[in-house]
């Protein structure tokens, strides 16, 4: 069932169908909020922020209008705003970083040395992403992890498409500059983000 049909059914009173929407987006929203919070040492709050996102979306679903934005765009906008609110509340906090849940699994065919190298590379990319300014980080996550197009990213971030392209250019350049000293050969951008994407970790 498409999102739009599910939403019509939920608005008509079949609220139990909201769990279908949650399952459809739960993993991606959790990953998005984790990446948004991790740089401030708040990755452990991602589940709470994700849950709050779905709660807010449910409470506001009657006011959602698909002609203005797709459900996924609307949901990611709520997730970003909720994560930013959490960051503001913990601006001065210093919390130990917890990486466990989102460390990429090595291929079962990889030898231990390859597995360690792969996880190290993924960790370096994620650390570089953490160092990005918030809008660059959000744009990059939406583009590389969620594979969104420029228009959808622009709607979520409240930016023009040209601004999104500029954010992505600066983000990629920053990450390349951060990582290049650790590579013996040329840095291939496509390799940077594989560990971020579903089924590629």
mmCIF file of C-alpha atoms in Angstrom:
data_model
loop_
_atom_site.group_PDB
_atom_site.id
_atom_site.type_symbol
_atom_site.label_atom_id
_atom_site.label_comp_id
_atom_site.label_asym_id
_atom_site.label_seq_id
_atom_site.Cartn_x
_atom_site.Cartn_y
_atom_site.Cartn_z
ATOM 1 C CA UNK A 1 0.000 0.000 0.000
ATOM 2 C CA UNK A 2 1.386 3.415 -0.977
ATOM 3 C CA UNK A 3 2.069 6.079 1.651
ATOM 4 C CA UNK A 4 -0.755 8.271 0.365
ATOM 5 C CA UNK A 5 -3.296 5.457 0.644
ATOM 6 C CA UNK A 6 -2.104 4.539 4.129
ATOM 7 C CA UNK A 7 -2.420 8.151 5.239
ATOM 8 C CA UNK A 8 -5.959 8.404 3.888
ATOM 9 C CA UNK A 9 -6.894 5.247 5.799
ATOM 10 C CA UNK A 10 -5.281 6.530 9.003
ATOM 11 C CA UNK A 11 -7.051 9.873 8.692
ATOM 12 C CA UNK A 12 -10.308 7.975 8.214
ATOM 13 C CA UNK A 13 -9.812 6.278 11.572
ATOM 14 C CA UNK A 14 -7.696 3.187 10.859
ATOM 15 C CA UNK A 15 -4.941 4.409 13.166
ATOM 16 C CA UNK A 16 -3.449 0.933 13.557
ATOM 17 C CA UNK A 17 -2.065 1.330 10.029
ATOM 18 C CA UNK A 18 0.345 3.960 11.322
ATOM 19 C CA UNK A 19 2.547 1.088 12.485
ATOM 20 C CA UNK A 20 3.016 0.182 8.806
ATOM 21 C CA UNK A 21 4.351 3.668 8.083
ATOM 22 C CA UNK A 22 6.612 3.451 11.117
ATOM 23 C CA UNK A 23 8.113 0.145 10.010
ATOM 24 C CA UNK A 24 8.618 1.542 6.517
ATOM 25 C CA UNK A 25 10.691 4.516 7.705
ATOM 26 C CA UNK A 26 11.947 3.537 11.144
ATOM 27 C CA UNK A 27 15.409 2.379 10.149
ATOM 28 C CA UNK A 28 16.139 5.372 7.925
ATOM 29 C CA UNK A 29 14.851 7.935 10.409
ATOM 30 C CA UNK A 30 16.854 6.287 13.189
ATOM 31 C CA UNK A 31 20.011 6.375 11.065
ATOM 32 C CA UNK A 32 19.376 9.990 10.058
ATOM 33 C CA UNK A 33 18.874 11.181 13.635
ATOM 34 C CA UNK A 34 21.915 9.189 14.751
ATOM 35 C CA UNK A 35 24.152 10.908 12.200
ATOM 36 C CA UNK A 36 22.674 14.284 13.122
ATOM 37 C CA UNK A 37 23.366 13.787 16.835
ATOM 38 C CA UNK A 38 26.573 11.780 16.797
ATOM 39 C CA UNK A 39 28.926 14.698 16.195
ATOM 40 C CA UNK A 40 27.795 16.296 19.467
ATOM 41 C CA UNK A 41 28.267 13.042 21.368
ATOM 42 C CA UNK A 42 24.524 12.441 21.514
ATOM 43 C CA UNK A 43 24.209 9.418 19.246
ATOM 44 C CA UNK A 44 22.787 7.420 22.141
ATOM 45 C CA UNK A 45 19.689 9.667 22.021
ATOM 46 C CA UNK A 46 18.855 8.755 18.420
ATOM 47 C CA UNK A 47 16.181 6.225 19.385
ATOM 48 C CA UNK A 48 14.431 8.761 21.620
ATOM 49 C CA UNK A 49 14.558 11.437 18.919
ATOM 50 C CA UNK A 50 13.341 8.960 16.313
ATOM 51 C CA UNK A 51 10.433 7.920 18.542
ATOM 52 C CA UNK A 52 9.567 11.556 19.201
ATOM 53 C CA UNK A 53 9.628 12.194 15.454
ATOM 54 C CA UNK A 54 7.054 9.478 14.786
ATOM 55 C CA UNK A 55 4.932 10.675 17.711
ATOM 56 C CA UNK A 56 4.921 14.258 16.404
ATOM 57 C CA UNK A 57 4.121 13.052 12.899
ATOM 58 C CA UNK A 58 1.181 11.014 14.165
ATOM 59 C CA UNK A 59 -0.193 13.911 16.198
ATOM 60 C CA UNK A 60 0.065 16.237 13.185
ATOM 61 C CA UNK A 61 -0.996 13.781 10.493
ATOM 62 C CA UNK A 62 -4.435 15.325 10.053
ATOM 63 C CA UNK A 63 -2.770 18.570 8.971
ATOM 64 C CA UNK A 64 -0.445 16.851 6.489
ATOM 65 C CA UNK A 65 -1.127 17.823 2.870
ATOM 66 C CA UNK A 66 0.495 15.682 0.193
ATOM 67 C CA UNK A 67 0.188 18.458 -2.386
ATOM 68 C CA UNK A 68 2.748 20.433 -0.369
ATOM 69 C CA UNK A 69 5.310 17.642 0.151
ATOM 70 C CA UNK A 70 5.613 13.866 0.131
ATOM 71 C CA UNK A 71 5.180 12.079 3.444
ATOM 72 C CA UNK A 72 8.870 11.125 3.525
ATOM 73 C CA UNK A 73 9.943 14.752 3.004
ATOM 74 C CA UNK A 74 7.558 15.897 5.735
ATOM 75 C CA UNK A 75 8.768 13.163 8.106
ATOM 76 C CA UNK A 76 12.459 13.937 7.544
ATOM 77 C CA UNK A 77 11.753 17.622 8.171
ATOM 78 C CA UNK A 78 10.208 16.734 11.534
ATOM 79 C CA UNK A 79 13.176 14.465 12.302
ATOM 80 C CA UNK A 80 15.692 17.193 11.496
ATOM 81 C CA UNK A 81 13.861 19.802 13.570
ATOM 82 C CA UNK A 82 13.541 17.388 16.495
ATOM 83 C CA UNK A 83 17.246 16.535 16.327
ATOM 84 C CA UNK A 84 18.161 20.230 16.184
ATOM 85 C CA UNK A 85 16.009 20.900 19.253
ATOM 86 C CA UNK A 86 17.837 18.120 21.085
ATOM 87 C CA UNK A 87 21.200 19.538 20.029
ATOM 88 C CA UNK A 88 20.236 22.970 21.328
ATOM 89 C CA UNK A 89 19.187 21.497 24.675
ATOM 90 C CA UNK A 90 22.505 19.681 25.028
ATOM 91 C CA UNK A 91 24.752 22.339 23.520
ATOM 92 C CA UNK A 92 27.079 22.381 26.497
ATOM 93 C CA UNK A 93 26.862 18.678 27.291
ATOM 94 C CA UNK A 94 29.762 16.302 26.893
ATOM 95 C CA UNK A 95 28.525 12.740 26.515
ATOM 96 C CA UNK A 96 30.656 9.670 25.651
ATOM 97 C CA UNK A 97 30.160 8.541 22.074
ATOM 98 C CA UNK A 98 28.509 5.199 21.476
ATOM 99 C CA UNK A 99 28.981 3.752 18.008
ATOM 100 C CA UNK A 100 27.913 0.167 18.389
ATOM 101 C CA UNK A 101 24.634 -0.095 16.536
ATOM 102 C CA UNK A 102 25.699 1.558 13.316
ATOM 103 C CA UNK A 103 29.187 0.114 12.796
ATOM 104 C CA UNK A 104 29.198 -1.554 9.407
ATOM 105 C CA UNK A 105 29.400 -5.328 9.392
ATOM 106 C CA UNK A 106 32.247 -6.822 7.418
ATOM 107 C CA UNK A 107 31.499 -9.261 4.632
ATOM 108 C CA UNK A 108 31.387 -12.861 5.790
ATOM 109 C CA UNK A 109 33.868 -13.648 3.017
ATOM 110 C CA UNK A 110 36.421 -11.123 4.252
ATOM 111 C CA UNK A 111 39.522 -12.215 6.125
ATOM 112 C CA UNK A 112 39.996 -10.555 9.558
ATOM 113 C CA UNK A 113 42.535 -8.026 8.232
ATOM 114 C CA UNK A 114 40.138 -6.926 5.499
ATOM 115 C CA UNK A 115 37.282 -6.668 7.975
ATOM 116 C CA UNK A 116 39.325 -4.473 10.302
ATOM 117 C CA UNK A 117 40.440 -2.249 7.434
ATOM 118 C CA UNK A 118 36.882 -1.903 6.166
ATOM 119 C CA UNK A 119 35.526 -0.923 9.589
ATOM 120 C CA UNK A 120 38.408 1.507 10.066
ATOM 121 C CA UNK A 121 37.647 3.205 6.745
ATOM 122 C CA UNK A 122 33.940 3.456 7.567
ATOM 123 C CA UNK A 123 34.818 4.922 10.953
ATOM 124 C CA UNK A 124 37.068 7.524 9.333
ATOM 125 C CA UNK A 125 34.312 8.581 6.940
ATOM 126 C CA UNK A 126 31.810 8.913 9.761
ATOM 127 C CA UNK A 127 34.241 10.933 11.850
ATOM 128 C CA UNK A 128 34.792 13.249 8.892
ATOM 129 C CA UNK A 129 31.028 13.633 8.469
ATOM 130 C CA UNK A 130 30.710 14.488 12.167
ATOM 131 C CA UNK A 131 33.075 17.423 11.607
ATOM 132 C CA UNK A 132 30.836 18.999 8.971
ATOM 133 C CA UNK A 133 28.544 21.954 9.735
ATOM 134 C CA UNK A 134 24.982 20.838 10.425
ATOM 135 C CA UNK A 135 23.440 21.711 7.046
ATOM 136 C CA UNK A 136 26.299 20.149 5.092
ATOM 137 C CA UNK A 137 26.059 17.023 7.230
ATOM 138 C CA UNK A 138 22.280 16.752 6.814
ATOM 139 C CA UNK A 139 22.471 17.298 3.049
ATOM 140 C CA UNK A 140 25.166 14.652 2.667
ATOM 141 C CA UNK A 141 23.304 12.084 4.768
ATOM 142 C CA UNK A 142 20.088 12.609 2.811
ATOM 143 C CA UNK A 143 21.913 12.360 -0.507
ATOM 144 C CA UNK A 144 24.332 9.505 0.178
ATOM 145 C CA UNK A 145 22.475 7.390 2.735
ATOM 146 C CA UNK A 146 18.876 7.990 1.707
ATOM 147 C CA UNK A 147 19.656 8.558 -1.995
ATOM 148 C CA UNK A 148 17.278 11.535 -2.187
ATOM 149 C CA UNK A 149 17.173 13.898 -5.126
ATOM 150 C CA UNK A 150 18.115 17.568 -4.854
ATOM 151 C CA UNK A 151 14.530 18.794 -4.802
ATOM 152 C CA UNK A 152 13.528 16.625 -1.850
ATOM 153 C CA UNK A 153 16.654 17.580 0.099
ATOM 154 C CA UNK A 154 15.931 21.246 -0.615
ATOM 155 C CA UNK A 155 12.430 20.908 0.827
ATOM 156 C CA UNK A 156 13.658 19.173 3.979
ATOM 157 C CA UNK A 157 16.410 21.709 4.619
ATOM 158 C CA UNK A 158 14.398 24.741 3.517
ATOM 159 C CA UNK A 159 17.021 25.621 0.909
ATOM 160 C CA UNK A 160 17.067 26.211 -2.833
ATOM 161 C CA UNK A 161 18.314 23.430 -5.099
ATOM 162 C CA UNK A 162 21.403 25.474 -5.964
ATOM 163 C CA UNK A 163 22.125 25.914 -2.245
ATOM 164 C CA UNK A 164 21.814 22.155 -1.723
ATOM 165 C CA UNK A 165 24.289 21.518 -4.534
ATOM 166 C CA UNK A 166 26.662 24.017 -2.955
ATOM 167 C CA UNK A 167 26.282 22.371 0.469
ATOM 168 C CA UNK A 168 27.036 18.964 -1.037
ATOM 169 C CA UNK A 169 30.037 20.260 -2.956
ATOM 170 C CA UNK A 170 31.532 21.823 0.179
ATOM 171 C CA UNK A 171 30.745 18.744 2.274
ATOM 172 C CA UNK A 172 32.383 16.351 -0.190
ATOM 173 C CA UNK A 173 35.413 18.591 -0.579
ATOM 174 C CA UNK A 174 35.814 18.812 3.194
ATOM 175 C CA UNK A 175 35.587 15.038 3.614
ATOM 176 C CA UNK A 176 38.009 14.439 0.767
ATOM 177 C CA UNK A 177 40.501 16.854 2.321
ATOM 178 C CA UNK A 178 40.116 15.194 5.718
ATOM 179 C CA UNK A 179 40.587 11.656 4.413
ATOM 180 C CA UNK A 180 43.114 12.066 1.619
ATOM 181 C CA UNK A 181 46.181 12.075 3.935
ATOM 182 C CA UNK A 182 45.230 8.577 5.136
ATOM 183 C CA UNK A 183 45.115 7.007 1.666
ATOM 184 C CA UNK A 184 48.169 5.878 -0.259
ATOM 185 C CA UNK A 185 46.568 6.459 -3.644
ATOM 186 C CA UNK A 186 43.888 8.751 -5.057
ATOM 187 C CA UNK A 187 40.699 9.059 -3.048
ATOM 188 C CA UNK A 188 37.641 7.765 -4.886
ATOM 189 C CA UNK A 189 34.561 9.545 -3.599
ATOM 190 C CA UNK A 190 32.184 6.653 -4.260
ATOM 191 C CA UNK A 191 34.117 4.487 -1.802
ATOM 192 C CA UNK A 192 33.625 7.007 1.002
ATOM 193 C CA UNK A 193 29.923 6.510 1.464
ATOM 194 C CA UNK A 194 29.325 2.813 0.881
ATOM 195 C CA UNK A 195 29.350 2.053 4.594
ATOM 196 C CA UNK A 196 26.561 4.579 5.155
ATOM 197 C CA UNK A 197 24.081 3.014 2.770
ATOM 198 C CA UNK A 198 21.569 0.272 3.582
ATOM 199 C CA UNK A 199 22.804 -3.215 2.632
ATOM 200 C CA UNK A 200 26.280 -1.884 1.862
ATOM 201 C CA UNK A 201 27.731 -1.878 5.357
#
